[in-house]
Coordinates of C-alpha atoms in Angstrom, one line a residue:
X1246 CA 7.9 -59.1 -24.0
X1247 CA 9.0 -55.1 -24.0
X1248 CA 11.9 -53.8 -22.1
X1249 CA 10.9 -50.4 -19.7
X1250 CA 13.0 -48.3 -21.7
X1251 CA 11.6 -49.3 -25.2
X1252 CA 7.7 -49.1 -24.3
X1253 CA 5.5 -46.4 -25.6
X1254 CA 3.6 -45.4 -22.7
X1255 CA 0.2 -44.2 -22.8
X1256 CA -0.9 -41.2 -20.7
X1257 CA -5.2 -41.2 -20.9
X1258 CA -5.2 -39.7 -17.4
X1259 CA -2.5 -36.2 -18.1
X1260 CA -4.5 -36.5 -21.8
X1261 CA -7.9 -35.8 -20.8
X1262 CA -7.6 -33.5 -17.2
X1263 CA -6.1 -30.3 -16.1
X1264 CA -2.6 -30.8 -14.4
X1265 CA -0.2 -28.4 -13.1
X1266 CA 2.8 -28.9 -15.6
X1267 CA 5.4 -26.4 -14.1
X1268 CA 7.2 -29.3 -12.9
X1269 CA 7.9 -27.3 -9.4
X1270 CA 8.2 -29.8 -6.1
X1271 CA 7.5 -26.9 -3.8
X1272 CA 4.7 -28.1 -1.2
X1273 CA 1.9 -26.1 -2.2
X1274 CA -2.5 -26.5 -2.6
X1275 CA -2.9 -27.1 -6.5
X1276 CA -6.8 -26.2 -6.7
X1277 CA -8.5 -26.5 -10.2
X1278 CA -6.5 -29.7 -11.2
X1279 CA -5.9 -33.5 -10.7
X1280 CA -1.9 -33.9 -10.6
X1281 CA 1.2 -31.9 -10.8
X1282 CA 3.9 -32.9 -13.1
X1283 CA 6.7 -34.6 -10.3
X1284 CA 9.7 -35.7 -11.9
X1285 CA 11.7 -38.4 -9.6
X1286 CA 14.3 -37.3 -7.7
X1287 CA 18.0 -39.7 -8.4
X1288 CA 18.8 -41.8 -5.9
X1289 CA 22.7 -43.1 -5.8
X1290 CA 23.0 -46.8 -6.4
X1291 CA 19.5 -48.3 -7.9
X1292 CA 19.8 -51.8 -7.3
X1293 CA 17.6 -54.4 -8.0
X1294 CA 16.6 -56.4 -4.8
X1295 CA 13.5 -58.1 -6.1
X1296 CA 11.5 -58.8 -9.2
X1297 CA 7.5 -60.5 -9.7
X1298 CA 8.6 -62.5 -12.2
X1299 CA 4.3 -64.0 -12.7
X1300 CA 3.2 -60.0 -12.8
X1301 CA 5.6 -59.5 -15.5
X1302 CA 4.6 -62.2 -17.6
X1303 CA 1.1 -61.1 -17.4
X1304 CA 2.3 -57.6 -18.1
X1305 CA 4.8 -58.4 -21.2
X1306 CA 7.6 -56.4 -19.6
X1307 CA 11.2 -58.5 -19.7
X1308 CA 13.3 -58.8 -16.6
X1309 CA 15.6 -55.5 -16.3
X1310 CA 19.3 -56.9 -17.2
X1311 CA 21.3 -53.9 -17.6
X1312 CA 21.9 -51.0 -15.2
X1313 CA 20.0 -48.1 -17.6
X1314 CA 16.6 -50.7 -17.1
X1315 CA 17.4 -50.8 -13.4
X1316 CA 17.9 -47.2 -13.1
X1317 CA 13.9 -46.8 -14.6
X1318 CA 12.9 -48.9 -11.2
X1319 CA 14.7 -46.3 -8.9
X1320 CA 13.6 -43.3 -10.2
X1321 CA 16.6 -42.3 -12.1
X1322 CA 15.4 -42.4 -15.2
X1323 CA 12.4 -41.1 -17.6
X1324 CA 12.0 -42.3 -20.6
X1325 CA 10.8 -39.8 -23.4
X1326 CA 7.1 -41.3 -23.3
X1327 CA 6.9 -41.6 -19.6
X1328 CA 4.9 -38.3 -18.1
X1329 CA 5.6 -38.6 -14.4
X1330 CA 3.2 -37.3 -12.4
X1331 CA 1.9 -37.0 -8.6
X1332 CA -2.3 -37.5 -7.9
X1333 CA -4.0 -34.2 -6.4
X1334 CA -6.6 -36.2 -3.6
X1335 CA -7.8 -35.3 0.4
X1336 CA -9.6 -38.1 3.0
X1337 CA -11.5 -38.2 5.8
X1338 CA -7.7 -39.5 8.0
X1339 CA -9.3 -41.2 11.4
X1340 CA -12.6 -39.9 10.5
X1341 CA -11.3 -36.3 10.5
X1342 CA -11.6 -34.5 7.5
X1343 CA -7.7 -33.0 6.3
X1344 CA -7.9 -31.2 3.2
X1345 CA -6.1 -31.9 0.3
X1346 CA -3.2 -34.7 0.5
X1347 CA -2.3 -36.3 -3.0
X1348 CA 0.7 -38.3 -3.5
X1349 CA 3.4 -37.5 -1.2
X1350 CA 5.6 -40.2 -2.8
X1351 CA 4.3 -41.9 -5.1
X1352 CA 5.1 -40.9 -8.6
X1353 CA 3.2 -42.3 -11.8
X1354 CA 5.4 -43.0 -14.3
X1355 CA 2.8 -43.5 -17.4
X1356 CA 0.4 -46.4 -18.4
X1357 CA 1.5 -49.7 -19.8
X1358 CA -0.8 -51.7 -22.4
X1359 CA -0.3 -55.3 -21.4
X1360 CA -0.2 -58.2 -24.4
X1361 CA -4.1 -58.4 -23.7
X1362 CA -4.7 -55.3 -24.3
X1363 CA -5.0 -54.0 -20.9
X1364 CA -3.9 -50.9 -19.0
X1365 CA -2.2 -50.7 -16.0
X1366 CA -0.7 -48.2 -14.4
X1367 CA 2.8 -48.3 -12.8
X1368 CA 3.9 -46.4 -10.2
X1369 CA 7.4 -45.4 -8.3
X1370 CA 6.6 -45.4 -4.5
X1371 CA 9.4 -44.0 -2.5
X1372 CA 10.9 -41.5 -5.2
X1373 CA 11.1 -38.3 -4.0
X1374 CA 9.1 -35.3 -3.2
X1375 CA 6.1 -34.4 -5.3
X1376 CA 3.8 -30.8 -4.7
X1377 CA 2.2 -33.2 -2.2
X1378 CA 4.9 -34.0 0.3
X1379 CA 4.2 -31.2 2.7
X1380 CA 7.0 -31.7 5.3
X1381 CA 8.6 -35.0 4.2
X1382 CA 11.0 -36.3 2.0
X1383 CA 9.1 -38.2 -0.4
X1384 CA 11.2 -41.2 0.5
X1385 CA 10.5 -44.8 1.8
X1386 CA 12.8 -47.0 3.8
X1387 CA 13.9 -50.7 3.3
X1388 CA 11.3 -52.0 6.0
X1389 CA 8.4 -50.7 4.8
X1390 CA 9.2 -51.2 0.7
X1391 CA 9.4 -55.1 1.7
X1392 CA 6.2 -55.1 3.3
X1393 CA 4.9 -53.3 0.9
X1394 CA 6.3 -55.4 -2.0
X1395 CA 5.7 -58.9 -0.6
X1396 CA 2.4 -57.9 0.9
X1397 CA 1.0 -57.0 -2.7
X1398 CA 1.9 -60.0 -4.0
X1399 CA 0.6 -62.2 -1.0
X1400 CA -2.9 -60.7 -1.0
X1401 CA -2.8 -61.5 -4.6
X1402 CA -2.1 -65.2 -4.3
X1403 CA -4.4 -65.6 -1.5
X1404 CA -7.0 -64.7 -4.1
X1405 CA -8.0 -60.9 -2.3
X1406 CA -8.3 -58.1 -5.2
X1407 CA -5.2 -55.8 -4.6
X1408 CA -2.6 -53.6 -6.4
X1409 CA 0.5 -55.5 -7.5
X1410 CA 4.0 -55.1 -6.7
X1411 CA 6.7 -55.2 -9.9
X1412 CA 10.1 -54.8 -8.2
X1413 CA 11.8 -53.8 -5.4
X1414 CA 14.8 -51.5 -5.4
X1415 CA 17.2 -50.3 -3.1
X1416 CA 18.7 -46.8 -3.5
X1417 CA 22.1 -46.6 -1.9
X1418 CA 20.4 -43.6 0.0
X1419 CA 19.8 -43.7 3.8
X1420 CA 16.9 -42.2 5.0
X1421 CA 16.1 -40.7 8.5
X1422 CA 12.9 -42.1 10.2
X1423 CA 11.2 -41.7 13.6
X1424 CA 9.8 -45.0 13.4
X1425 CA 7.7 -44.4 16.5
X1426 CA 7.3 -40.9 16.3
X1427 CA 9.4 -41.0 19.7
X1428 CA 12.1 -38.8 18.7
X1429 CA 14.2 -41.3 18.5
X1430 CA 14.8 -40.9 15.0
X1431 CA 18.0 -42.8 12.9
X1432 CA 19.1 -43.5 9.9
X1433 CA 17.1 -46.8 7.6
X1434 CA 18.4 -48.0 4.1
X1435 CA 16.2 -46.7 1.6
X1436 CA 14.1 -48.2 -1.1
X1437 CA 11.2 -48.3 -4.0
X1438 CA 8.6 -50.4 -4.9
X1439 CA 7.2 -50.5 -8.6
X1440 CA 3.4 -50.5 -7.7
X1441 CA 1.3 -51.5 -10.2
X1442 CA -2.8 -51.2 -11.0
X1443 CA -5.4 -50.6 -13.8
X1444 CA -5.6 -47.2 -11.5
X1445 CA -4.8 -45.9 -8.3
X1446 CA -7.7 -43.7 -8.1
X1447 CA -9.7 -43.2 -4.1
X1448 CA -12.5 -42.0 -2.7
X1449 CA -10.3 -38.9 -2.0
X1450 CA -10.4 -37.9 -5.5
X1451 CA -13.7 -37.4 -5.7
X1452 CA -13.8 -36.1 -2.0
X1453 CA -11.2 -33.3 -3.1
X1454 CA -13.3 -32.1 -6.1
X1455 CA -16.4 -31.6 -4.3
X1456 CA -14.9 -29.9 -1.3
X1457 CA -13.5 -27.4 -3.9
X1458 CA -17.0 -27.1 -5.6
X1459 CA -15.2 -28.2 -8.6
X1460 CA -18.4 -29.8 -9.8
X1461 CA -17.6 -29.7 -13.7
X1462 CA -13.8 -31.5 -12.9
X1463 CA -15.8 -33.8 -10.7
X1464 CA -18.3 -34.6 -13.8
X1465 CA -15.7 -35.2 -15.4
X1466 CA -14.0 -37.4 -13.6
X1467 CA -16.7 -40.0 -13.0
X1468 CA -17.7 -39.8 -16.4
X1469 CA -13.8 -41.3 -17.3
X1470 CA -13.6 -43.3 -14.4
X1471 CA -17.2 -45.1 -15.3
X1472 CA -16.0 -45.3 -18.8
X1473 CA -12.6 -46.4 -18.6
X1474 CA -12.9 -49.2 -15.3
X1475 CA -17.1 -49.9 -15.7
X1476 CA -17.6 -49.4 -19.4
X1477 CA -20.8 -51.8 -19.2
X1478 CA -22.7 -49.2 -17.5
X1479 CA -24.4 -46.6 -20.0
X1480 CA -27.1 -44.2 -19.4
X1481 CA -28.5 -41.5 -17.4
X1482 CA -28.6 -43.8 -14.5
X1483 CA -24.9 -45.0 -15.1
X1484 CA -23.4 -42.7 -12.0
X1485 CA -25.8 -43.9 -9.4
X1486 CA -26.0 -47.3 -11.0
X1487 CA -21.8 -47.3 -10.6
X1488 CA -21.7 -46.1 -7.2
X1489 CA -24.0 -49.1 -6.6
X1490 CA -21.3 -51.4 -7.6
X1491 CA -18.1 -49.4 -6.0
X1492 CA -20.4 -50.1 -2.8
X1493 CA -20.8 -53.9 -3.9
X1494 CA -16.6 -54.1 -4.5
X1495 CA -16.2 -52.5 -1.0
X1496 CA -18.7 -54.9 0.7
X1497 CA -16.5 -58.0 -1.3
X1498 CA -13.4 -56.5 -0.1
X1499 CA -14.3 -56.3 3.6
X1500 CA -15.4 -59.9 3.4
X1501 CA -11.9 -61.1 2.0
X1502 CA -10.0 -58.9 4.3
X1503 CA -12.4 -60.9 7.0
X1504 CA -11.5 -64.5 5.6
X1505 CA -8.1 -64.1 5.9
X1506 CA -7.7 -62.6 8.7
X1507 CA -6.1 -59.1 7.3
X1508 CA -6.3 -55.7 9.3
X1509 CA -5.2 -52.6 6.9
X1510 CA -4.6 -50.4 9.6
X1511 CA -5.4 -47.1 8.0
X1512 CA -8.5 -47.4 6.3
X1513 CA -8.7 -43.6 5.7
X1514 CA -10.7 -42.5 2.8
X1515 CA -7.8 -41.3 0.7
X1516 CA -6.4 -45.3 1.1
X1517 CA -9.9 -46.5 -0.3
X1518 CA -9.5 -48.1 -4.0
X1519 CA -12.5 -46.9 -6.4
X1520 CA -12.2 -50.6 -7.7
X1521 CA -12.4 -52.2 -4.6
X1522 CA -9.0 -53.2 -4.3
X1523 CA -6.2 -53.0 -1.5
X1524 CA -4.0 -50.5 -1.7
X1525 CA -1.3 -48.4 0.2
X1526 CA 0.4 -51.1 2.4
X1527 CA 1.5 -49.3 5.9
X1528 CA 1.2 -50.6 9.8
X1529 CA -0.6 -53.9 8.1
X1530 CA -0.8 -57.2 9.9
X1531 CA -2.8 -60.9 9.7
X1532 CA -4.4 -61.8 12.9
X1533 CA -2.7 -64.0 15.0
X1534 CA -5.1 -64.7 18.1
X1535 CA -7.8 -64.3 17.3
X1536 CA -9.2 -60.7 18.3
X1537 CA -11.5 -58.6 16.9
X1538 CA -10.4 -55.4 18.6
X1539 CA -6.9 -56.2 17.5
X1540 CA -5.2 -53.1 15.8
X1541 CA -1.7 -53.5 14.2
X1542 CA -1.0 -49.5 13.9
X1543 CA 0.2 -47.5 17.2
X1544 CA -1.7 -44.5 15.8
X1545 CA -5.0 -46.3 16.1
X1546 CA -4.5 -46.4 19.7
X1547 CA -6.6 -45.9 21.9
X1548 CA -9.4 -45.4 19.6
X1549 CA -8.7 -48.8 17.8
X1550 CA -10.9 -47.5 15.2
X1551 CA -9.2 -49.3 12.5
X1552 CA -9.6 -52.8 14.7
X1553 CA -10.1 -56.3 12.5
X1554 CA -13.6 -56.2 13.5
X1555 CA -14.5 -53.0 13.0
X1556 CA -13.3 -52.8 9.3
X1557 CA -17.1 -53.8 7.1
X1558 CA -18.4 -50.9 9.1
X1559 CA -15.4 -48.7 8.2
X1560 CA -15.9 -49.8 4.8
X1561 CA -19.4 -48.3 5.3
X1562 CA -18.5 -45.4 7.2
X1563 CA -15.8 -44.3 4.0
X1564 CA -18.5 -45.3 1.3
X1565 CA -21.3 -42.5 3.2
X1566 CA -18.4 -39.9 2.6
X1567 CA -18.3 -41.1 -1.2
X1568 CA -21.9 -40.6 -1.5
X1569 CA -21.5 -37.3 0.1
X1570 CA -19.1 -36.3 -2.4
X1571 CA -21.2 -37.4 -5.2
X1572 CA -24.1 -34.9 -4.1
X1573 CA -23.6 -33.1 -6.6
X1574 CA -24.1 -35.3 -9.3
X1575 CA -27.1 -38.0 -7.8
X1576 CA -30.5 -37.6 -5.8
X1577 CA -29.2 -37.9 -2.2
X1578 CA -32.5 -40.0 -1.5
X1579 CA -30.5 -42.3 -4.6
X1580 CA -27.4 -42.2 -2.7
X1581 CA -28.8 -43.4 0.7
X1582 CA -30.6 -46.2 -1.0
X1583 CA -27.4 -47.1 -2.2
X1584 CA -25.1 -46.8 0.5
X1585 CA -27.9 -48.4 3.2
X1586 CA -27.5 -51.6 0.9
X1587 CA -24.2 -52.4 1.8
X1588 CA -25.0 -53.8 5.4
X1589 CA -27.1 -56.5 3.7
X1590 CA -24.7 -56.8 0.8
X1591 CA -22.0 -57.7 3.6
X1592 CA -23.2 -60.1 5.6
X1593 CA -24.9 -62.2 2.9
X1594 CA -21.8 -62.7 1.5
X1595 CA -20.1 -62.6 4.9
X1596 CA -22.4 -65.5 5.9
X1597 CA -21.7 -67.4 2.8
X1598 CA -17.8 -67.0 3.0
X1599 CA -18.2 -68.3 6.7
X1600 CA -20.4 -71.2 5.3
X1601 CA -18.0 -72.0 3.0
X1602 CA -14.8 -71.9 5.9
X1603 CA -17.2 -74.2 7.7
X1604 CA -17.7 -76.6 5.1
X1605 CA -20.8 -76.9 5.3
X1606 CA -22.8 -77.8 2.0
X1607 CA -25.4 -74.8 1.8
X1608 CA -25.9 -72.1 4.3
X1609 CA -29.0 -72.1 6.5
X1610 CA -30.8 -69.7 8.5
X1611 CA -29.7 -71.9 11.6
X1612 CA -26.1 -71.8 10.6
X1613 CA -26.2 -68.0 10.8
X1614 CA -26.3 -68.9 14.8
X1615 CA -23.8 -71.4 15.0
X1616 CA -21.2 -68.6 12.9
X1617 CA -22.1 -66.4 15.4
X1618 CA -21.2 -69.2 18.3
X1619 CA -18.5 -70.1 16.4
X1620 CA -17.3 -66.0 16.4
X1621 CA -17.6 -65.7 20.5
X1622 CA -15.9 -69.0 21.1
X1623 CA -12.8 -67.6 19.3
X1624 CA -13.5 -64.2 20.8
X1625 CA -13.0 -65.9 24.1
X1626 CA -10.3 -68.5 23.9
X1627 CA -7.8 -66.3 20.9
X1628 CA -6.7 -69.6 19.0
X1629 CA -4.4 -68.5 16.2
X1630 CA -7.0 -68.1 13.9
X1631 CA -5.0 -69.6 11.0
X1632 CA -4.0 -72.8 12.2
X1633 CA -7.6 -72.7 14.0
X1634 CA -9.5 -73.5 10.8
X1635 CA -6.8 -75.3 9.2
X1636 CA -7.6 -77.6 12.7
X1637 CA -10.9 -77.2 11.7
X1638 CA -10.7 -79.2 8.5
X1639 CA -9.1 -82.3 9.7
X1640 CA -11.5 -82.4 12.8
X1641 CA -12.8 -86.1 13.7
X1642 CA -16.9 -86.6 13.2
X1643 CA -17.3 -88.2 16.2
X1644 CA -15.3 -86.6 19.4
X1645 CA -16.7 -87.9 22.9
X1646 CA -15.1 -85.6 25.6
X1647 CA -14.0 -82.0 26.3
X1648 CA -10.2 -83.5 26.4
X1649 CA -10.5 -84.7 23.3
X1650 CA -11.7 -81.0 21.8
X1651 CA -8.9 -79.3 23.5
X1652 CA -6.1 -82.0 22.2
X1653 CA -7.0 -81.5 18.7
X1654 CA -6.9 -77.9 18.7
X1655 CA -3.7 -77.4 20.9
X1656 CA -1.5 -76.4 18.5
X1657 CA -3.4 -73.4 17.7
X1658 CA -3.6 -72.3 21.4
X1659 CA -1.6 -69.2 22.9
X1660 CA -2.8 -70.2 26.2
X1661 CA -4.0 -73.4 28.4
X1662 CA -7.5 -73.3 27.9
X1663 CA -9.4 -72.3 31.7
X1664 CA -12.3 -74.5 32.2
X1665 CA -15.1 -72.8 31.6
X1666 CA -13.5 -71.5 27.7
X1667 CA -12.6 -75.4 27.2
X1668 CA -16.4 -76.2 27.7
X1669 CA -17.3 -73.4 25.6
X1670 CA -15.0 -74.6 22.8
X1671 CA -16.5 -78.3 23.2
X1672 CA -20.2 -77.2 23.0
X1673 CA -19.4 -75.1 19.6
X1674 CA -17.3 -78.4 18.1
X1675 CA -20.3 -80.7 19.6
X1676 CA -22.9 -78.3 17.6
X1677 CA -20.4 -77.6 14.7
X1678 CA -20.0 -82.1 14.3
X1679 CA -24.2 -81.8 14.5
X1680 CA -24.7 -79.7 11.6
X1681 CA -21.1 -81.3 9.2
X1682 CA -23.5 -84.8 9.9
X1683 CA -26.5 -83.3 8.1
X1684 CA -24.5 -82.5 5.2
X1685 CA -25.8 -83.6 1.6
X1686 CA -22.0 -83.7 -0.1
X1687 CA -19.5 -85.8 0.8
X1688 CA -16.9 -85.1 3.3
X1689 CA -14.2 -84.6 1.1
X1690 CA -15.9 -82.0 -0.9
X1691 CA -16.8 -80.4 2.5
X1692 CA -12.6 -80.5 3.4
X1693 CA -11.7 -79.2 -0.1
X1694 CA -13.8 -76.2 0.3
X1695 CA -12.1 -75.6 3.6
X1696 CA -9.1 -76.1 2.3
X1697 CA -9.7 -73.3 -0.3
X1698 CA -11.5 -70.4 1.8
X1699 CA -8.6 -71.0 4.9
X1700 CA -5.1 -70.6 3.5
X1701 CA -2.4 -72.4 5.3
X1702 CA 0.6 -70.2 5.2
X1703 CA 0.2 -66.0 6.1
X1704 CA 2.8 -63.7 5.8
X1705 CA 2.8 -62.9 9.4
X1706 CA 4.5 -59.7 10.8
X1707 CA 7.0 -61.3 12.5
X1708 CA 8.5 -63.1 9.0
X1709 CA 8.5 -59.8 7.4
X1710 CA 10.6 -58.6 10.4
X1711 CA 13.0 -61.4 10.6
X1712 CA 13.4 -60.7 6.4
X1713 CA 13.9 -57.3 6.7
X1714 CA 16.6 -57.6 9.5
X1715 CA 18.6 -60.1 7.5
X1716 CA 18.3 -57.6 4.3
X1717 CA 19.4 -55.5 6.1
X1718 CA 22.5 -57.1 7.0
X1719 CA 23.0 -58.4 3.1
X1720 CA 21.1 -61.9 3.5
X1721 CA 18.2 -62.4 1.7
X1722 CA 17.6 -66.5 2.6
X1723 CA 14.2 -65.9 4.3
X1724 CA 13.1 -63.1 2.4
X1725 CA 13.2 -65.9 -0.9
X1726 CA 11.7 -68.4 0.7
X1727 CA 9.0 -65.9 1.9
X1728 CA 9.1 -64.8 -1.9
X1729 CA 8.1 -68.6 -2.4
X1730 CA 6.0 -68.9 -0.4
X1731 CA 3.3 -65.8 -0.7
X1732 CA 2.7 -68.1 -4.2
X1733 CA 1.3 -71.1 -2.2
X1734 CA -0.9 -69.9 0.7
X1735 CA -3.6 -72.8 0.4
X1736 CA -0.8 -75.7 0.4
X1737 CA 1.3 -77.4 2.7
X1738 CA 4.6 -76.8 1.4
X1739 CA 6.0 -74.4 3.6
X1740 CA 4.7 -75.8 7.2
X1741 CA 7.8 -75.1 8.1
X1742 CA 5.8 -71.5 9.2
X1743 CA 2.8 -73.5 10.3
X1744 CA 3.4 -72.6 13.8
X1745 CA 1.7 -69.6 16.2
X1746 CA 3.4 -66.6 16.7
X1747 CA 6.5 -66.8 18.9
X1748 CA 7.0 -65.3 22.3
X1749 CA 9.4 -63.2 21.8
X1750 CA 7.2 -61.2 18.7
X1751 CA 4.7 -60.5 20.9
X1752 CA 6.0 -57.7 22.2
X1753 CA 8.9 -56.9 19.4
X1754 CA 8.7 -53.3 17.6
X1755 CA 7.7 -54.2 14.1
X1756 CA 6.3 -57.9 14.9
X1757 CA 3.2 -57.1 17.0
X1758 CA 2.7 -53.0 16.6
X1759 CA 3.8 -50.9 13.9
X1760 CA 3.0 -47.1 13.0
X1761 CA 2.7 -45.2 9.9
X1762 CA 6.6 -44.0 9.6
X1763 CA 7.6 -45.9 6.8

């Protein structure tokens, strides 16, 4: 185990491209390079509000004890090895193209070699302005650094590939937010989160490079990103042959995000991971009923482009404007064979993940209809699709009436069911008992592959707001056991959440709709 201040950091990513080293915070365009040297700004009073003690084993770095560690985690301090620096990237933002964005504030401190010999990047979100702030302060506020931080962390226990949060900080500082973009703006605590990731690199990256006709920095880029994160692919056919497998990442992630019922919000190409992981943690949200048009972020409105259901074909719709970006470099006839290979990527292993939810012991062609049956039946009724499948797994073999259907799944109900969706509810359970009946493995293996594709326990919206409120006022009892909790999503041990969403979240800022303030 290494302290934070006594690690020599690595810096491969300053090493090998063009930055702009002047150090200067002014907003400005910073063509021809990659990042801009962005030292973070000191905050008042870093103190130490939360620490992943499991990421830090992994990572071999020791719990900070002393103030001079702490201060690293707010921003107040640089060691002599650190290089911080902010990320030059643009995005296709709500499927409008906007130029160059980069890090507005999130500064890389350097590049930490774990015990295994691993790399991974860590990263101060929340410290200041960098070159790529534009108009805002660089800052992040209490609320959105706790979803952020326990967010990370959940995805990661409930087994969806993600960044990683080390710590989270509080500054002393307030900080002036409109959370609603109302003009209703006031004053929030401030905060930063320690994010960590073998890289932070997006499809904005390489979106940036190309727009610039920057085609030799672009070159060069791929080349380190295929060596560095997809060293088993050599050759001349190594770019098209690793945009083939971002593509295959991006198809996995869309199916995990499906599983567990997780809407990103702002899938915007510069908030798309180049190793298929989740990354930048805004106006997030698990579904509660069960809606496929369901959008957690007030800017998606009315659009609702960003909807739960609508995210595989986002996925797709970002990966054409990698390809695009690529030109460049690969045949386009290459790069549409590619990309056009995601839609059967995704619902093979859509189908299969389904399969598996459903326990059932192989998937075939029939059960492609009753997943489909099974999608319109929750479509219509809006069960709390977590304690829906959770339901699921414990449903009798042998149920005779429609009664008996609606009894068993009650507690996942928002609403009485009408007649005509509990009759749609019992013919899906009457077909669903049909096909479980036919199964070759035993029932218990059936339940304990339920029981491992539906977690139990999500870190719903209206948690996080209850948690933030009480840190807020100094009390950090729920936020702990939330803390807890995140580790066990597959278990019963904290049923004590097992319920559906409350009344009075429905409607609650922060607990139903959020928006990108943060």
């Amino acid at each position: 185990m290494e302290s934070l201040s006594s690690k020599e950091y690595k810096k491969e990513f300053v090493s090998t491209f063009d930055g702009d080293e002047s150090g200067s915070l002014q907003p400005r365009q910073t063509p021809g390079v990659l990042y801009s040297k962005a030292i973070p700004t000191p905050v008042e009073k870093p103190t130490l509000l939360a620490w992943s003690e499991e990421l830090a084993h992994e990572l071999g770095i020791e719990k900070p004890t002393d103030q001079q560690e702490i201060d690293i985690l707010g921003g107040n301090r640089v060691t002599d090895t650190m290089y911080p620096y902010a990320a030059c990237y643009a995005g296709h933002q709500f499927g409008q193209w906007a130029g160059q964005l980069g890090d507005g504030r999130a500064i890389t401190l350097g590049e930490w070699e774990a015990p295994d010999g691993k790399s991974w990047e860590l990263q101060l979100k929340g410290a200041g302005p960098t070159p790529y702030s534009r108009r805002a302060d660089g800052r992040a506020v209490l609320r959105s650094s706790v979803r952020e931080y326990l967010m990370s962390e959940a995805m990661h226990y409930l087994g969806v590939p993600t960044t990683r949060a080390l710590s989270l900080v509080a500054t002393g500082d307030p900080v002036l937010r409109d959370m609603f973009y109302n003009g209703n703006a006031a004053y929030e605590p401030g905060a930063i989160v320690m994010r960590v990731a073998p890289s932070f690199l997006r499809f904005g990256n390489y979106e940036l490079l190309n727009a610039r006709k920057e085609v030799d920095n672009l070159r060069e880029l791929v080349d380190w990103t295929i060596a560095r994160y997809y060293p088993h692919l050599t050759g001349e056919d190594k770019v098209i042959n690793w945009y083939k497998e971002v593509v295959e990442r991006t198809a996995s992630l869309m199916v995990e995000w499906m599983r567990v019922g997780f809407v990103h919000g702002v899938m915007n190409t510069d908030n798309m991971s180049i190793l298929g992981l989740t990354i930048d943690y805004g106006p997030y949200s698990f579904v509660d009923d069960y809606d496929p048009n369901f959008t957690p972020n007030t800017t998606d409105l009315p659009g609702r482009r960003y909807a739960f259901g609508k995210q595989p074909s986002i996925g797709y719709w970002n990966l054409g404007c990698l390809a695009g970006a690529l030109l460049p470099l690969v045949e386009k006839d290459q790069l549409l064979a590619a990309l056009e290979s995601y839609q059967e990527l995704y619902w093979a292993k859509y189908y299969t993940m389904m399969g598996q939810k459903l326990g059932l012991d192989d998937l075939r062609v029939e059960d492609i209809e009753l997943i489909k049956q099974l999608e319109s039946t929750l479509s219509t009724i809006k069960p709390d699709m977590t304690i829906f499948f959770q339901l699921l797994i414990d449903l009798p073999l042998y149920l005779e009436s429609e009664q008996e259907v609606a009894e068993h799944f009650r507690k996942a109900l928002y609403n009485d069911l009408k007649p005509e969706e509990g009759q749609l509810l019992y013919t899906f359970v009457t077909n669903y008992l049909k096909r479980i009946n036919t199964n070759t493995i035993k029932r218990q293996d059936s339940q304990q592959r339920m029981r491992e594709t539906s977690p139990r326990f999500v870190l719903r919206n209206y948690l996080l707001h209850q948690a933030i409120e009480e840190l807020e006022k100094g009390e950090n009892t729920l936020f702990l056991k939330l803390q807890e909790a995140i580790k066990a999503p597959y278990s019963d041990k904290f049923d004590e959440f097992f319920q559906t969403r409350p009344e009075w979240a429905s409607q609650k800022a922060g607990c139903s709709m959020l928006s990108c303030s943060s």
